[in-house]
Amino acid sequence: MNDNSTDLKHDGERALSRVTVIHTLGPSGTNLEKAAHHWLAERGTAGKVVLHAEVEDGLDAMAFDGTEAILACAVYPRLHDLVFMNLRRLEMVDSFILDTHDMVLAGRPDHAAMTTIVSHPAPSSLVAELGDVTLTSSNSLAAALCAAGQYDACVTTGAAAANEGLRLIENFGPVPMVFTLHVGRAFAGDSSSGAGIGQA
């Protein structure tokens, strides 16, 4: 039993050591980008982080040979779809807890109104009572849309707010978050792509 557990652990470590490219949510300044760089740095891997407009967009760009992965998080609204709609080509192989950037409510420096707010779905409840909340695909995009004048304020990361030159209205602080790594791989036994259904 112990030997089997040790073998499985070593197999898992070997699989993780092959990952050099992580696909995740952009634009720059998202919590997922931070977590992807953290994962690579913790493993001492000189890898590459590729940012996409949607987490799932990585599926169209990645190699399914064990060297590339998608990074998601536990509060990602469509995490269940990412897992169960891709059982034959993605395997969840790692998870870790990391503080997000500070989550903030921010607005343009010269604009005091806060009638319209834009937010990623996950943290939108932080401001549900403050105004008309529109949902968008990432915290960083929310900051960009606010900075462009499309909304009065946004829920975003402190990093994205600073990148866009936004003023801080409220700082909700960092959130300890579970991040999940999904490796693109071909499983033995699938005649079309070498894939079979991964083990639970």
PDB file of C-alpha atoms in Angstrom:
ATOM      1  CA  MET A   1       0.000   0.000   0.000  1.00  0.00           C
ATOM      2  CA  ASN A   2       2.749   2.394   0.967  1.00  0.00           C
ATOM      3  CA  ASP A   3       4.801   1.397  -2.079  1.00  0.00           C
ATOM      4  CA  ASN A   4       1.830   2.054  -4.342  1.00  0.00           C
ATOM      5  CA  SER A   5       1.238   5.452  -2.751  1.00  0.00           C
ATOM      6  CA  THR A   6       4.899   6.344  -3.204  1.00  0.00           C
ATOM      7  CA  ASP A   7       4.833   5.241  -6.843  1.00  0.00           C
ATOM      8  CA  LEU A   8       1.704   7.300  -7.518  1.00  0.00           C
ATOM      9  CA  LYS A   9       3.280  10.349  -5.866  1.00  0.00           C
ATOM     10  CA  HIS A  10       6.419   9.993  -7.988  1.00  0.00           C
ATOM     11  CA  ASP A  11       4.303   9.545 -11.141  1.00  0.00           C
ATOM     12  CA  GLY A  12       2.385  12.691 -10.255  1.00  0.00           C
ATOM     13  CA  GLU A  13       5.562  14.675  -9.678  1.00  0.00           C
ATOM     14  CA  ARG A  14       6.991  13.511 -12.993  1.00  0.00           C
ATOM     15  CA  ALA A  15       3.775  14.572 -14.747  1.00  0.00           C
ATOM     16  CA  LEU A  16       3.866  18.021 -13.128  1.00  0.00           C
ATOM     17  CA  SER A  17       7.531  18.491 -13.987  1.00  0.00           C
ATOM     18  CA  ARG A  18       6.656  18.307 -17.693  1.00  0.00           C
ATOM     19  CA  VAL A  19       4.361  21.352 -17.560  1.00  0.00           C
ATOM     20  CA  THR A  20       6.109  24.429 -18.994  1.00  0.00           C
ATOM     21  CA  VAL A  21       3.170  26.427 -20.425  1.00  0.00           C
ATOM     22  CA  ILE A  22       0.118  27.561 -18.470  1.00  0.00           C
ATOM     23  CA  HIS A  23      -2.941  29.025 -20.185  1.00  0.00           C
ATOM     24  CA  THR A  24      -5.204  31.185 -18.052  1.00  0.00           C
ATOM     25  CA  LEU A  25      -7.382  34.281 -17.862  1.00  0.00           C
ATOM     26  CA  GLY A  26      -6.192  37.719 -18.935  1.00  0.00           C
ATOM     27  CA  PRO A  27      -5.586  40.503 -19.607  1.00  0.00           C
ATOM     28  CA  SER A  28      -2.592  41.093 -17.359  1.00  0.00           C
ATOM     29  CA  GLY A  29      -3.370  41.757 -13.700  1.00  0.00           C
ATOM     30  CA  THR A  30      -5.753  38.859 -12.999  1.00  0.00           C
ATOM     31  CA  ASN A  31      -5.464  36.664  -9.930  1.00  0.00           C
ATOM     32  CA  LEU A  32      -5.095  33.684 -12.246  1.00  0.00           C
ATOM     33  CA  GLU A  33      -2.069  35.231 -13.938  1.00  0.00           C
ATOM     34  CA  LYS A  34      -0.491  35.802 -10.507  1.00  0.00           C
ATOM     35  CA  ALA A  35      -1.211  32.203  -9.509  1.00  0.00           C
ATOM     36  CA  ALA A  36       0.209  30.793 -12.757  1.00  0.00           C
ATOM     37  CA  HIS A  37       3.511  32.617 -12.293  1.00  0.00           C
ATOM     38  CA  HIS A  38       3.553  31.524  -8.641  1.00  0.00           C
ATOM     39  CA  TRP A  39       3.080  27.853  -9.589  1.00  0.00           C
ATOM     40  CA  LEU A  40       5.936  27.943 -12.095  1.00  0.00           C
ATOM     41  CA  ALA A  41       8.240  29.815  -9.698  1.00  0.00           C
ATOM     42  CA  GLU A  42       7.531  27.403  -6.835  1.00  0.00           C
ATOM     43  CA  ARG A  43       8.604  24.503  -9.049  1.00  0.00           C
ATOM     44  CA  GLY A  44      11.660  26.336 -10.386  1.00  0.00           C
ATOM     45  CA  THR A  45      10.298  26.075 -13.915  1.00  0.00           C
ATOM     46  CA  ALA A  46      11.257  28.702 -16.497  1.00  0.00           C
ATOM     47  CA  GLY A  47       7.869  28.397 -18.116  1.00  0.00           C
ATOM     48  CA  LYS A  48       5.462  30.603 -19.996  1.00  0.00           C
ATOM     49  CA  VAL A  49       2.056  32.020 -19.028  1.00  0.00           C
ATOM     50  CA  VAL A  50      -0.363  32.619 -21.910  1.00  0.00           C
ATOM     51  CA  LEU A  51      -3.339  34.892 -21.237  1.00  0.00           C
ATOM     52  CA  HIS A  52      -6.754  34.518 -22.882  1.00  0.00           C
ATOM     53  CA  ALA A  53     -10.040  36.425 -22.934  1.00  0.00           C
ATOM     54  CA  GLU A  54     -11.779  33.373 -21.416  1.00  0.00           C
ATOM     55  CA  VAL A  55     -10.265  30.486 -19.450  1.00  0.00           C
ATOM     56  CA  GLU A  56     -11.677  28.006 -21.971  1.00  0.00           C
ATOM     57  CA  ASP A  57      -9.956  29.774 -24.877  1.00  0.00           C
ATOM     58  CA  GLY A  58      -6.782  28.009 -23.784  1.00  0.00           C
ATOM     59  CA  LEU A  59      -8.298  24.774 -25.073  1.00  0.00           C
ATOM     60  CA  ASP A  60      -7.987  26.045 -28.642  1.00  0.00           C
ATOM     61  CA  ALA A  61      -4.348  27.065 -28.236  1.00  0.00           C
ATOM     62  CA  MET A  62      -2.752  24.406 -26.047  1.00  0.00           C
ATOM     63  CA  ALA A  63      -0.922  21.186 -26.823  1.00  0.00           C
ATOM     64  CA  PHE A  64      -2.398  17.999 -25.384  1.00  0.00           C
ATOM     65  CA  ASP A  65       0.917  16.282 -24.766  1.00  0.00           C
ATOM     66  CA  GLY A  66       1.380  16.791 -21.022  1.00  0.00           C
ATOM     67  CA  THR A  67       3.494  19.936 -21.365  1.00  0.00           C
ATOM     68  CA  GLU A  68       0.697  22.521 -21.243  1.00  0.00           C
ATOM     69  CA  ALA A  69      -2.056  23.198 -18.734  1.00  0.00           C
ATOM     70  CA  ILE A  70      -4.995  25.451 -17.927  1.00  0.00           C
ATOM     71  CA  LEU A  71      -5.139  27.210 -14.567  1.00  0.00           C
ATOM     72  CA  ALA A  72      -8.568  27.881 -13.065  1.00  0.00           C
ATOM     73  CA  CYS A  73      -9.837  28.562  -9.553  1.00  0.00           C
ATOM     74  CA  ALA A  74     -12.441  27.225  -7.159  1.00  0.00           C
ATOM     75  CA  VAL A  75     -14.800  30.187  -7.600  1.00  0.00           C
ATOM     76  CA  TYR A  76     -14.631  30.177 -11.383  1.00  0.00           C
ATOM     77  CA  PRO A  77     -18.334  30.066 -12.348  1.00  0.00           C
ATOM     78  CA  ARG A  78     -17.842  27.472 -15.104  1.00  0.00           C
ATOM     79  CA  LEU A  79     -15.240  25.255 -13.413  1.00  0.00           C
ATOM     80  CA  HIS A  80     -17.605  22.280 -13.528  1.00  0.00           C
ATOM     81  CA  ASP A  81     -17.951  22.686 -17.303  1.00  0.00           C
ATOM     82  CA  LEU A  82     -14.187  22.921 -17.734  1.00  0.00           C
ATOM     83  CA  VAL A  83     -13.807  19.627 -15.887  1.00  0.00           C
ATOM     84  CA  PHE A  84     -16.743  17.539 -17.066  1.00  0.00           C
ATOM     85  CA  MET A  85     -16.910  18.725 -20.664  1.00  0.00           C
ATOM     86  CA  ASN A  86     -13.221  17.930 -21.123  1.00  0.00           C
ATOM     87  CA  LEU A  87     -12.755  14.621 -19.332  1.00  0.00           C
ATOM     88  CA  ARG A  88     -11.131  13.110 -22.409  1.00  0.00           C
ATOM     89  CA  ARG A  89      -8.456  15.778 -22.800  1.00  0.00           C
ATOM     90  CA  LEU A  90      -7.902  17.512 -19.445  1.00  0.00           C
ATOM     91  CA  GLU A  91      -6.858  16.061 -16.106  1.00  0.00           C
ATOM     92  CA  MET A  92      -6.914  18.029 -12.861  1.00  0.00           C
ATOM     93  CA  VAL A  93      -3.474  17.240 -11.458  1.00  0.00           C
ATOM     94  CA  ASP A  94      -2.748  19.873  -8.830  1.00  0.00           C
ATOM     95  CA  SER A  95      -4.333  22.466  -6.556  1.00  0.00           C
ATOM     96  CA  PHE A  96      -2.928  25.025  -4.150  1.00  0.00           C
ATOM     97  CA  ILE A  97      -4.018  27.906  -1.949  1.00  0.00           C
ATOM     98  CA  LEU A  98      -2.659  31.378  -2.635  1.00  0.00           C
ATOM     99  CA  ASP A  99      -3.856  34.842  -1.630  1.00  0.00           C
ATOM    100  CA  THR A 100      -5.341  36.804  -4.487  1.00  0.00           C
ATOM    101  CA  HIS A 101      -4.304  40.354  -5.195  1.00  0.00           C
ATOM    102  CA  ASP A 102      -6.211  42.825  -3.036  1.00  0.00           C
ATOM    103  CA  MET A 103      -9.751  42.926  -4.388  1.00  0.00           C
ATOM    104  CA  VAL A 104     -10.897  46.518  -4.748  1.00  0.00           C
ATOM    105  CA  LEU A 105     -13.702  48.778  -5.846  1.00  0.00           C
ATOM    106  CA  ALA A 106     -12.160  51.445  -8.060  1.00  0.00           C
ATOM    107  CA  GLY A 107     -13.167  54.304 -10.322  1.00  0.00           C
ATOM    108  CA  ARG A 108     -11.698  56.966 -12.568  1.00  0.00           C
ATOM    109  CA  PRO A 109      -9.791  59.747 -10.758  1.00  0.00           C
ATOM    110  CA  ASP A 110     -11.955  62.528 -12.247  1.00  0.00           C
ATOM    111  CA  HIS A 111     -15.314  60.798 -11.917  1.00  0.00           C
ATOM    112  CA  ALA A 112     -17.200  60.575  -8.595  1.00  0.00           C
ATOM    113  CA  ALA A 113     -20.435  58.914  -9.776  1.00  0.00           C
ATOM    114  CA  MET A 114     -20.995  55.239  -9.047  1.00  0.00           C
ATOM    115  CA  THR A 115     -24.243  54.410 -10.809  1.00  0.00           C
ATOM    116  CA  THR A 116     -22.835  51.741 -13.114  1.00  0.00           C
ATOM    117  CA  ILE A 117     -20.336  49.119 -11.951  1.00  0.00           C
ATOM    118  CA  VAL A 118     -18.615  46.372 -13.943  1.00  0.00           C
ATOM    119  CA  SER A 119     -17.327  43.161 -12.375  1.00  0.00           C
ATOM    120  CA  HIS A 120     -16.337  39.582 -13.042  1.00  0.00           C
ATOM    121  CA  PRO A 121     -19.196  37.322 -11.841  1.00  0.00           C
ATOM    122  CA  ALA A 122     -17.203  35.795  -8.953  1.00  0.00           C
ATOM    123  CA  PRO A 123     -16.726  38.952  -6.787  1.00  0.00           C
ATOM    124  CA  SER A 124     -19.810  40.827  -8.027  1.00  0.00           C
ATOM    125  CA  SER A 125     -21.720  40.199  -4.781  1.00  0.00           C
ATOM    126  CA  LEU A 126     -19.282  42.580  -3.047  1.00  0.00           C
ATOM    127  CA  VAL A 127     -21.052  45.512  -4.713  1.00  0.00           C
ATOM    128  CA  ALA A 128     -24.521  44.127  -5.454  1.00  0.00           C
ATOM    129  CA  GLU A 129     -26.203  46.824  -3.343  1.00  0.00           C
ATOM    130  CA  LEU A 130     -24.182  49.765  -4.663  1.00  0.00           C
ATOM    131  CA  GLY A 131     -25.434  50.211  -8.210  1.00  0.00           C
ATOM    132  CA  ASP A 132     -26.254  48.606 -11.531  1.00  0.00           C
ATOM    133  CA  VAL A 133     -23.693  45.794 -11.895  1.00  0.00           C
ATOM    134  CA  THR A 134     -22.719  44.526 -15.344  1.00  0.00           C
ATOM    135  CA  LEU A 135     -20.725  41.317 -15.647  1.00  0.00           C
ATOM    136  CA  THR A 136     -17.599  40.846 -17.728  1.00  0.00           C
ATOM    137  CA  SER A 137     -15.055  38.087 -18.286  1.00  0.00           C
ATOM    138  CA  SER A 138     -12.216  39.107 -15.935  1.00  0.00           C
ATOM    139  CA  ASN A 139     -11.184  41.483 -13.161  1.00  0.00           C
ATOM    140  CA  SER A 140      -8.582  43.075 -15.417  1.00  0.00           C
ATOM    141  CA  LEU A 141     -11.056  43.664 -18.231  1.00  0.00           C
ATOM    142  CA  ALA A 142     -13.403  45.283 -15.711  1.00  0.00           C
ATOM    143  CA  ALA A 143     -10.649  47.779 -14.853  1.00  0.00           C
ATOM    144  CA  ALA A 144      -9.969  48.492 -18.528  1.00  0.00           C
ATOM    145  CA  LEU A 145     -13.659  49.082 -19.286  1.00  0.00           C
ATOM    146  CA  CYS A 146     -13.957  51.446 -16.335  1.00  0.00           C
ATOM    147  CA  ALA A 147     -10.819  53.341 -17.327  1.00  0.00           C
ATOM    148  CA  ALA A 148     -12.212  53.682 -20.867  1.00  0.00           C
ATOM    149  CA  GLY A 149     -15.275  55.456 -19.471  1.00  0.00           C
ATOM    150  CA  GLN A 150     -17.821  52.717 -20.142  1.00  0.00           C
ATOM    151  CA  TYR A 151     -18.649  52.335 -16.425  1.00  0.00           C
ATOM    152  CA  ASP A 152     -18.431  54.536 -13.356  1.00  0.00           C
ATOM    153  CA  ALA A 153     -16.638  51.971 -11.207  1.00  0.00           C
ATOM    154  CA  CYS A 154     -15.392  48.395 -11.196  1.00  0.00           C
ATOM    155  CA  VAL A 155     -14.546  45.487  -8.952  1.00  0.00           C
ATOM    156  CA  THR A 156     -11.029  44.480  -9.874  1.00  0.00           C
ATOM    157  CA  THR A 157      -7.628  43.582  -8.484  1.00  0.00           C
ATOM    158  CA  GLY A 158      -5.412  46.208  -6.935  1.00  0.00           C
ATOM    159  CA  ALA A 159      -2.826  45.411  -9.603  1.00  0.00           C
ATOM    160  CA  ALA A 160      -5.253  45.978 -12.487  1.00  0.00           C
ATOM    161  CA  ALA A 161      -6.590  49.181 -10.910  1.00  0.00           C
ATOM    162  CA  ALA A 162      -3.058  50.542 -10.604  1.00  0.00           C
ATOM    163  CA  ASN A 163      -2.244  49.525 -14.186  1.00  0.00           C
ATOM    164  CA  GLU A 164      -5.268  51.465 -15.422  1.00  0.00           C
ATOM    165  CA  GLY A 165      -4.658  54.519 -13.227  1.00  0.00           C
ATOM    166  CA  LEU A 166      -7.921  54.111 -11.321  1.00  0.00           C
ATOM    167  CA  ARG A 167      -8.641  55.616  -7.896  1.00  0.00           C
ATOM    168  CA  LEU A 168      -9.305  53.343  -4.947  1.00  0.00           C
ATOM    169  CA  ILE A 169     -12.822  53.551  -3.524  1.00  0.00           C
ATOM    170  CA  GLU A 170     -12.726  50.525  -1.208  1.00  0.00           C
ATOM    171  CA  ASN A 171     -10.168  47.791  -0.563  1.00  0.00           C
ATOM    172  CA  PHE A 172     -11.689  44.413   0.327  1.00  0.00           C
ATOM    173  CA  GLY A 173      -8.232  42.898   0.823  1.00  0.00           C
ATOM    174  CA  PRO A 174      -6.772  39.620  -0.470  1.00  0.00           C
ATOM    175  CA  VAL A 175      -8.791  36.410  -0.531  1.00  0.00           C
ATOM    176  CA  PRO A 176      -7.192  33.012   0.195  1.00  0.00           C
ATOM    177  CA  MET A 177      -8.094  31.127  -2.992  1.00  0.00           C
ATOM    178  CA  VAL A 178      -7.877  27.556  -4.235  1.00  0.00           C
ATOM    179  CA  PHE A 179      -6.371  27.355  -7.721  1.00  0.00           C
ATOM    180  CA  THR A 180      -6.609  24.234  -9.884  1.00  0.00           C
ATOM    181  CA  LEU A 181      -4.229  23.037 -12.597  1.00  0.00           C
ATOM    182  CA  HIS A 182      -5.625  21.015 -15.509  1.00  0.00           C
ATOM    183  CA  VAL A 183      -3.072  19.345 -17.777  1.00  0.00           C
ATOM    184  CA  GLY A 184      -3.863  18.711 -21.415  1.00  0.00           C
ATOM    185  CA  ARG A 185      -2.964  15.145 -22.169  1.00  0.00           C
ATOM    186  CA  ALA A 186      -3.815  12.139 -24.276  1.00  0.00           C
ATOM    187  CA  PHE A 187      -5.029   9.122 -22.342  1.00  0.00           C
ATOM    188  CA  ALA A 188      -4.347   5.607 -23.552  1.00  0.00           C
ATOM    189  CA  GLY A 189      -7.306   3.827 -25.058  1.00  0.00           C
ATOM    190  CA  ASP A 190      -8.924   6.573 -27.116  1.00  0.00           C
ATOM    191  CA  SER A 191      -8.779   5.869 -30.825  1.00  0.00           C
ATOM    192  CA  SER A 192      -9.346   9.440 -31.965  1.00  0.00           C
ATOM    193  CA  SER A 193      -6.972  11.431 -29.758  1.00  0.00           C
ATOM    194  CA  GLY A 194      -5.340   8.837 -27.543  1.00  0.00           C
ATOM    195  CA  ALA A 195      -7.705   9.890 -24.780  1.00  0.00           C
ATOM    196  CA  GLY A 196      -9.905   7.972 -22.423  1.00  0.00           C
ATOM    197  CA  ILE A 197     -11.837   9.184 -19.418  1.00  0.00           C
ATOM    198  CA  GLY A 198      -9.485  10.261 -16.646  1.00  0.00           C
ATOM    199  CA  GLN A 199      -9.599   8.799 -13.175  1.00  0.00           C
ATOM    200  CA  ALA A 200     -11.572  10.658 -10.561  1.00  0.00           C
TER     201      ALA A 200
END
